[in-house]
PDB file of C-alpha atoms and ligand atoms in Angstrom:
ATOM      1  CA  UNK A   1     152.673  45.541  66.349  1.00 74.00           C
ATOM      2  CA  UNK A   2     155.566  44.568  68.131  1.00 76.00           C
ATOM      3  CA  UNK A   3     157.851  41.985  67.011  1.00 80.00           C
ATOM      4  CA  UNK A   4     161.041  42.640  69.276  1.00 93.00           C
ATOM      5  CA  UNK A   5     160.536  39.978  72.210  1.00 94.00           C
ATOM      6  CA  UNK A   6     162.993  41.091  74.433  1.00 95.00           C
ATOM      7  CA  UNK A   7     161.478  45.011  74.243  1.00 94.00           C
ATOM      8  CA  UNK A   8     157.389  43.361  74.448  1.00 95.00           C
ATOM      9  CA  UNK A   9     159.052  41.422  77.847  1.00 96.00           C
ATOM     10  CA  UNK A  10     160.605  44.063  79.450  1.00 96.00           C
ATOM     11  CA  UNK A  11     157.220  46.172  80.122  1.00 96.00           C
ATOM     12  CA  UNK A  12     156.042  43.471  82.092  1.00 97.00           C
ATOM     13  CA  UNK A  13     156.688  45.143  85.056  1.00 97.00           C
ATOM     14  CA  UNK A  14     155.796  42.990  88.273  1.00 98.00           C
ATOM     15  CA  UNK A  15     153.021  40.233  88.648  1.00 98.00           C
ATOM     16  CA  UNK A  16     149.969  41.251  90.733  1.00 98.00           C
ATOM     17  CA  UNK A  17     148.007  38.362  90.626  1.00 98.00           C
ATOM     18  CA  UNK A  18     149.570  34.753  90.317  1.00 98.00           C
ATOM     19  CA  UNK A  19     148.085  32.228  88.005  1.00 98.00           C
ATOM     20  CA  UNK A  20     147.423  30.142  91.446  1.00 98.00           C
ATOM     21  CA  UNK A  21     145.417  33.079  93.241  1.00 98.00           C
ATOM     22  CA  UNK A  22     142.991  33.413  90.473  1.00 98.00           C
ATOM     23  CA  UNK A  23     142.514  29.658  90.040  1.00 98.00           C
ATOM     24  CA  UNK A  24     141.561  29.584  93.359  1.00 98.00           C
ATOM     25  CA  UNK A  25     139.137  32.982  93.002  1.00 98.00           C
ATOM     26  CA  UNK A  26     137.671  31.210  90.152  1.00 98.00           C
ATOM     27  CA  UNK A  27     137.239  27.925  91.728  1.00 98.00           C
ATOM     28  CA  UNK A  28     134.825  29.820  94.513  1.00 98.00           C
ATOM     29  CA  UNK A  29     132.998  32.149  92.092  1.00 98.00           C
ATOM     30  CA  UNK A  30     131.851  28.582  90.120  1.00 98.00           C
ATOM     31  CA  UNK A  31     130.729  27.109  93.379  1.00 98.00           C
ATOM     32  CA  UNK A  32     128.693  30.476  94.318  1.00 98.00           C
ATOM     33  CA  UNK A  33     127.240  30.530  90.596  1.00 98.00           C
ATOM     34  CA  UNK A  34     126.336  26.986  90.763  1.00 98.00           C
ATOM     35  CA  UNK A  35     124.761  26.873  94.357  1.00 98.00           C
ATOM     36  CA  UNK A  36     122.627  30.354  93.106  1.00 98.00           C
ATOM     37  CA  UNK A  37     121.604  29.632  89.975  1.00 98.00           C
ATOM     38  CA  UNK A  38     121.115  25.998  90.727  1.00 98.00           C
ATOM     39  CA  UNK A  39     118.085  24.789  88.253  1.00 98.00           C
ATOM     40  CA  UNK A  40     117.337  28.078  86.575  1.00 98.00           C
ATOM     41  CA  UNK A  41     117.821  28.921  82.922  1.00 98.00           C
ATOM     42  CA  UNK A  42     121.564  30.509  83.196  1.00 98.00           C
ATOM     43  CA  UNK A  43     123.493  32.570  80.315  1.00 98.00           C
ATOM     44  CA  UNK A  44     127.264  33.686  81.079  1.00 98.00           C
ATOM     45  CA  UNK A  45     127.863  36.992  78.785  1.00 98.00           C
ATOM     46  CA  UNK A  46     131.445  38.165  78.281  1.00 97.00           C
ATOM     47  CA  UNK A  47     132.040  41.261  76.053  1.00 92.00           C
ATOM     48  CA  UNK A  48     135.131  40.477  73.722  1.00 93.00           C
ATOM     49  CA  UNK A  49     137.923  40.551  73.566  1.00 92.00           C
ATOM     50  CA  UNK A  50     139.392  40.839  77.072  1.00 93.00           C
ATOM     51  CA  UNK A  51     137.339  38.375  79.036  1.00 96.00           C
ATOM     52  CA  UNK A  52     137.666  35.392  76.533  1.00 97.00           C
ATOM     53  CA  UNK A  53     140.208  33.938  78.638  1.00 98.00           C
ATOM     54  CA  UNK A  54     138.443  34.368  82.151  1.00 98.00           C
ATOM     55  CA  UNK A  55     135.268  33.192  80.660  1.00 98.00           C
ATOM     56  CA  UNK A  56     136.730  30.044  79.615  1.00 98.00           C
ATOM     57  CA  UNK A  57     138.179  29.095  83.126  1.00 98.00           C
ATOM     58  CA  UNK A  58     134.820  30.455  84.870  1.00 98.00           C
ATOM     59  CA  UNK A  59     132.489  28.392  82.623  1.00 98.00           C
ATOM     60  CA  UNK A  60     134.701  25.245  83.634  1.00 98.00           C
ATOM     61  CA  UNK A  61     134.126  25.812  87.082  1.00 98.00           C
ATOM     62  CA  UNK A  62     130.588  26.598  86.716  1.00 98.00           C
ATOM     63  CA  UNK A  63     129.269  22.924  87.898  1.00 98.00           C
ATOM     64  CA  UNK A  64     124.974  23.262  86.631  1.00 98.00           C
ATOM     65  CA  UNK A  65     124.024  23.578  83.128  1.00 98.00           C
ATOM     66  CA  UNK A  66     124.650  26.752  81.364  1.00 98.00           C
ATOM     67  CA  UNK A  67     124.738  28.829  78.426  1.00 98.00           C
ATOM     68  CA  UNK A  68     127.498  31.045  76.674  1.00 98.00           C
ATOM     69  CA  UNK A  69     126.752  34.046  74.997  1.00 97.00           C
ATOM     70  CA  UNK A  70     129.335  36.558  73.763  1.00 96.00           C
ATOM     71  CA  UNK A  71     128.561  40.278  72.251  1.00 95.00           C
ATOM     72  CA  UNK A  72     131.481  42.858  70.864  1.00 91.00           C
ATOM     73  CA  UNK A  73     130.519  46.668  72.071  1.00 83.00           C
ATOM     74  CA  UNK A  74     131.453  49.869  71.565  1.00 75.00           C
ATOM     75  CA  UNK A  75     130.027  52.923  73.689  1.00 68.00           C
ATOM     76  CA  UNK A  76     130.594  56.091  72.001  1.00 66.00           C
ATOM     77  CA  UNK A  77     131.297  59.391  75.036  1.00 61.00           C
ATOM     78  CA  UNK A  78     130.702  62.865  74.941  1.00 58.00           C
ATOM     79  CA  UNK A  79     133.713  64.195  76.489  1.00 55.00           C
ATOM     80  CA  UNK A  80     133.899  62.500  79.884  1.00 50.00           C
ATOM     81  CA  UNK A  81     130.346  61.298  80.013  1.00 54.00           C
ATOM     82  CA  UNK A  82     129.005  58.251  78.285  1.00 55.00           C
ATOM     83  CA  UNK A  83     126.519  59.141  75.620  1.00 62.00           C
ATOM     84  CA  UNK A  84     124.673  55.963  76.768  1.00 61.00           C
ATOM     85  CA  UNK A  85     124.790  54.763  73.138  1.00 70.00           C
ATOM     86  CA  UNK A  86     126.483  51.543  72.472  1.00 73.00           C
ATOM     87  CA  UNK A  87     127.244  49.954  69.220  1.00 83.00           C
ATOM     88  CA  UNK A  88     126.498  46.231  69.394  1.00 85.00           C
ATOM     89  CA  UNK A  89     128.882  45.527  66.652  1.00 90.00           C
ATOM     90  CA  UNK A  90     127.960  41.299  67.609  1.00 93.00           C
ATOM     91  CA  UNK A  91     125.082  40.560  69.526  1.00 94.00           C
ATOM     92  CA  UNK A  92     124.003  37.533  71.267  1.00 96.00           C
ATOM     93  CA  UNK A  93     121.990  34.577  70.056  1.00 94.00           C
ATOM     94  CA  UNK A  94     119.910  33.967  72.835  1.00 95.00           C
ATOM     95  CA  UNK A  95     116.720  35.685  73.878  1.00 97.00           C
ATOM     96  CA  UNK A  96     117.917  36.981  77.244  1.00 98.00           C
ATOM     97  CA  UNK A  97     114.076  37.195  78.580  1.00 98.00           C
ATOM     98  CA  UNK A  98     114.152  33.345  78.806  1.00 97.00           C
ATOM     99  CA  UNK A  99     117.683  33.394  81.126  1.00 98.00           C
ATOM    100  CA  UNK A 100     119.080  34.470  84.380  1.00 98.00           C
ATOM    101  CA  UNK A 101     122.047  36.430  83.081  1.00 98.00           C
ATOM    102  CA  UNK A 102     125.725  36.809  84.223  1.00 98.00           C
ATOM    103  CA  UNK A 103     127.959  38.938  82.622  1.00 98.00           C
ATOM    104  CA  UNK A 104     131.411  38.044  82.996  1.00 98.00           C
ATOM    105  CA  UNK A 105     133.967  41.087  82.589  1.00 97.00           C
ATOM    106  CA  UNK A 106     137.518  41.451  82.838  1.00 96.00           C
ATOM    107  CA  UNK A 107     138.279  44.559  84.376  1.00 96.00           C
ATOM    108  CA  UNK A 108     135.904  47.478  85.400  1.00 95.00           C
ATOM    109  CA  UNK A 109     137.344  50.953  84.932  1.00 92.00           C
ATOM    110  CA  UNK A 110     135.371  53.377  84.066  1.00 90.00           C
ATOM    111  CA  UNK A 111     132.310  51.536  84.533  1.00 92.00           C
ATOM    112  CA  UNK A 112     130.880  53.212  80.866  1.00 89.00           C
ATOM    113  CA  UNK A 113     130.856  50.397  78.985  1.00 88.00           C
ATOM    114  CA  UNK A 114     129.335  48.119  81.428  1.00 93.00           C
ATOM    115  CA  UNK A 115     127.024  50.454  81.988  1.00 92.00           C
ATOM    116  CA  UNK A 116     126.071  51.160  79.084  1.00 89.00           C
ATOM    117  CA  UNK A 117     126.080  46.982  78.134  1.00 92.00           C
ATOM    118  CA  UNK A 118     123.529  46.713  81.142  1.00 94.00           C
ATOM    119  CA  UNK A 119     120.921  49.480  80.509  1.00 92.00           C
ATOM    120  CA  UNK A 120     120.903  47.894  76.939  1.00 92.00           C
ATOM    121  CA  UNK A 121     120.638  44.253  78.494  1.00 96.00           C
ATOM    122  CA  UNK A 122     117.945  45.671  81.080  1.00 97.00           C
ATOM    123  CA  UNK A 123     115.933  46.971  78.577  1.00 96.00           C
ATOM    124  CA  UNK A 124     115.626  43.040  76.819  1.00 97.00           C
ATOM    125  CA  UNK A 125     114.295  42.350  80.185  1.00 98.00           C
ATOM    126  CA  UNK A 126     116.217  38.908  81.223  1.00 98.00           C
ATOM    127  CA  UNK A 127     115.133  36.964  84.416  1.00 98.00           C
ATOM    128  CA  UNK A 128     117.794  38.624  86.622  1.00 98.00           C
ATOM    129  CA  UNK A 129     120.879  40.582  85.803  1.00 98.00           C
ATOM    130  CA  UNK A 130     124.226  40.390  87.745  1.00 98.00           C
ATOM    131  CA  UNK A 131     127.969  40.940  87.101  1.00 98.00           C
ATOM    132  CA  UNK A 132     131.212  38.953  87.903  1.00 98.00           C
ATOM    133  CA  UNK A 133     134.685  40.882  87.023  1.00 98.00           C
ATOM    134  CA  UNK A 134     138.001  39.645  87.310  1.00 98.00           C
ATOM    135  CA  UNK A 135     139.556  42.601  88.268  1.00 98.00           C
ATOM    136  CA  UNK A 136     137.746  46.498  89.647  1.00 98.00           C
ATOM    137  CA  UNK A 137     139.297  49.644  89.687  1.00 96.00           C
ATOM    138  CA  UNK A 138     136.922  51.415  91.579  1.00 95.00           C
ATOM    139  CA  UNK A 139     139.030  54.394  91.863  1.00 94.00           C
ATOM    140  CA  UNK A 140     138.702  55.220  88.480  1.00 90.00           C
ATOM    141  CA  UNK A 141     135.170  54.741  88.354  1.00 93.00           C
ATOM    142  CA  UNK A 142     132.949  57.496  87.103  1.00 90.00           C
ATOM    143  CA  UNK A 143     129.729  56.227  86.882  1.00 91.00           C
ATOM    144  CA  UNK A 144     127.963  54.323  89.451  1.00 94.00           C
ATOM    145  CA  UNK A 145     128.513  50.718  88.742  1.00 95.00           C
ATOM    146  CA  UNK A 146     129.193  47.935  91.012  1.00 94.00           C
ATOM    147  CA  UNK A 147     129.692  44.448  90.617  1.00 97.00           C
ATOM    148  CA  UNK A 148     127.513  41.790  91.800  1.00 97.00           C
ATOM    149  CA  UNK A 149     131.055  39.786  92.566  1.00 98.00           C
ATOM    150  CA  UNK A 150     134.105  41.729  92.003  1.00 98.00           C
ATOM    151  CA  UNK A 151     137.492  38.585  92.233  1.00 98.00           C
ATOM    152  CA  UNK A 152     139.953  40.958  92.744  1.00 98.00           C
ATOM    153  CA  UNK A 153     140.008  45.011  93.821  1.00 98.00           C
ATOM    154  CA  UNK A 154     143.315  46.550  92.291  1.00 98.00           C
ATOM    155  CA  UNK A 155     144.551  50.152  92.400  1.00 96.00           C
ATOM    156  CA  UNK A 156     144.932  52.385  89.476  1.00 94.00           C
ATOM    157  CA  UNK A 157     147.235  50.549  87.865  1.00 95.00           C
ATOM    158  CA  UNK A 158     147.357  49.349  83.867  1.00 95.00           C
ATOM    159  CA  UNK A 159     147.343  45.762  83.588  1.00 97.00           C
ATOM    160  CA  UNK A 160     148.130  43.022  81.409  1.00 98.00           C
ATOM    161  CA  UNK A 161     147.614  38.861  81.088  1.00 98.00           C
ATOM    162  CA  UNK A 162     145.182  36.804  81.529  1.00 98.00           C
ATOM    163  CA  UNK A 163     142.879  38.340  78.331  1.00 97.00           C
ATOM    164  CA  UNK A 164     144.190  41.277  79.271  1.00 96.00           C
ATOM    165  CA  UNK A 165     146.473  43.460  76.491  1.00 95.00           C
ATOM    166  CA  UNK A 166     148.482  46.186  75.684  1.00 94.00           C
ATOM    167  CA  UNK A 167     148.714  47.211  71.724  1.00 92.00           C
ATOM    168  CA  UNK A 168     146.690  43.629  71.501  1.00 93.00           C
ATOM    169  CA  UNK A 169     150.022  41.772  72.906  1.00 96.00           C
ATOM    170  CA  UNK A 170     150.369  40.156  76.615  1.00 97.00           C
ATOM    171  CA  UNK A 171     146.578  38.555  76.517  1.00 97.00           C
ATOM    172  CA  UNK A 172     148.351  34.779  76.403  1.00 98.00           C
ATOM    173  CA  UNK A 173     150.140  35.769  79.931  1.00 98.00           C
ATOM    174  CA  UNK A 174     148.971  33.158  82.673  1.00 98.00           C
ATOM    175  CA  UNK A 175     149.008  35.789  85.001  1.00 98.00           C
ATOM    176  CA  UNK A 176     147.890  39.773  85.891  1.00 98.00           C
ATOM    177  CA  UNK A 177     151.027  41.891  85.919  1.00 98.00           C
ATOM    178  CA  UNK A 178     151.039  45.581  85.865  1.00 98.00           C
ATOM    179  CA  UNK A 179     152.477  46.944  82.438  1.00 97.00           C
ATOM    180  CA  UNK A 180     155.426  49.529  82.556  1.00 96.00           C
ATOM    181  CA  UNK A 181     153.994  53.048  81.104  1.00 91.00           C
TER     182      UNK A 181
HETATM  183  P1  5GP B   1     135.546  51.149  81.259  1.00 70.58           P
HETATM  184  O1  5GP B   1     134.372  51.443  80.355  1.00 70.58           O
HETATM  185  O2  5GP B   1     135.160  50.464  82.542  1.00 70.58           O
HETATM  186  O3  5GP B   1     136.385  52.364  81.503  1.00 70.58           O
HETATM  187  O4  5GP B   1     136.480  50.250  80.399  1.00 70.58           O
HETATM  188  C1  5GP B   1     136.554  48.929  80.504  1.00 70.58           C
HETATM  189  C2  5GP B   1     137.495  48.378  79.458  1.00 70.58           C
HETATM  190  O5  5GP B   1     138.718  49.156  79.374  1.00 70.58           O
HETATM  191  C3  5GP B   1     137.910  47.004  79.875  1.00 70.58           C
HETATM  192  O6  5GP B   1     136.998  46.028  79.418  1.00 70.58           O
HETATM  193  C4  5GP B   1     139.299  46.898  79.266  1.00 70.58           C
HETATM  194  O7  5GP B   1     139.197  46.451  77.935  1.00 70.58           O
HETATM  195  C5  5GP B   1     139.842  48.320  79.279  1.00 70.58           C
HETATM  196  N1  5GP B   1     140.724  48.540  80.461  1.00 70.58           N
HETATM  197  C6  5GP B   1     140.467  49.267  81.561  1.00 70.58           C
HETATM  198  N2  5GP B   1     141.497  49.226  82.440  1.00 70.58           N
HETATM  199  C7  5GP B   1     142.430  48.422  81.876  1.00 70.58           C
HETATM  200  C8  5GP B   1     143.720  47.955  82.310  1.00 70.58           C
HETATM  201  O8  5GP B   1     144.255  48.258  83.390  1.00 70.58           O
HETATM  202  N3  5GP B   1     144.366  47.124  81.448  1.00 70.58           N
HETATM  203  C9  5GP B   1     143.851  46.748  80.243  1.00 70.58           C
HETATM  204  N4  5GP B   1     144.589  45.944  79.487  1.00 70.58           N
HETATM  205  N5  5GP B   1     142.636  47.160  79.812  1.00 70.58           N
HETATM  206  C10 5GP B   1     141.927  47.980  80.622  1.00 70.58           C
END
């Protein structure tokens, strides 16, 4: 933990994404979720922590009746490859099988542990499975995993705000910004 301000500040190196473009990303990502899933059973998944703050904004642009699920997982790698086991260390309430499910991410790196969330989701057989993430890295990806709607394509860079953190600190920024390494 960091409690010098002034040194937690000064890694905030530039913003990337302004609290105004992703309002207006989220704004259209609502409409499209609303006009698809428009009288079917929906469920919005986020995987904690990062996405908390994205799935609150999303879920208030979201305009049809929905559900909110959230699940806490771990996926465990044997050197560069994902093991494909993932500890489910909170699960969700809901019996998927009875929802159209969206997952709502943050950022998609690696693509491991959204892999390894979906083949574990896929197996509990919901209506339809698709994924909305703030931000993709697709150059960093190693396994094949796209998103269903991706908001924003960045570069590898490491980023903070907006859920986001470094060391658990920066997630209250209104903003992404790339952190100074
Ligand atoms: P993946 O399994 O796709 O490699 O990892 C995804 C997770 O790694 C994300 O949910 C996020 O928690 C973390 N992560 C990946 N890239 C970044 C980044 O640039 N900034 C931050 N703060 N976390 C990241």
């Amino acid at each position: 933990m960091n409690f010098n301000p002034e040194e937690v500040n000064k890694k905030i190196k530039r913003v990337i994404i302004t609290e105004e473009e992703i309002k207006q990303k989220i704004a259209e990502a609502g409409k499209l979720i609303s006009e698809k899933y428009e009288g079917k059973p929906l469920l919005l998944v986020s995987i904690l922590k990062g996405a908390f703050v994205f799935m609150a904004d999303l879920c208030r642009a979201v305009t049809i009746p929905c559900e909110i699920g959230f699940m806490c997982a771990q996926s465990y790698y044997n050197g560069t490859s994902s093991s494909g086991i993932v500890n489910i260390t909170m699960d969700l309430k809901q019996d998927v099988s009875n929802y159209h499910v969206v997952i709502v991410e943050d950022i998609i790196d690696t693509g491991r542990t959204l892999n390894d969330v979906m083949k574990l989701l896929k197996a509990r057989e919901p209506l339809s499975l698709e994924i909305v993430t703030l931000l993709d890295k697709p150059d960093r990806r190693v396994v094949k995993l796209d998103a269903d709607m991706p908001l924003f394509t960045i570069p590898d860079l490491y980023v903070i705000g907006y859920g986001l953190d470094c060391g658990e600190l920066y997630r209250n920024l209104p903003y992404i910004a790339e952190y100074d390494i």
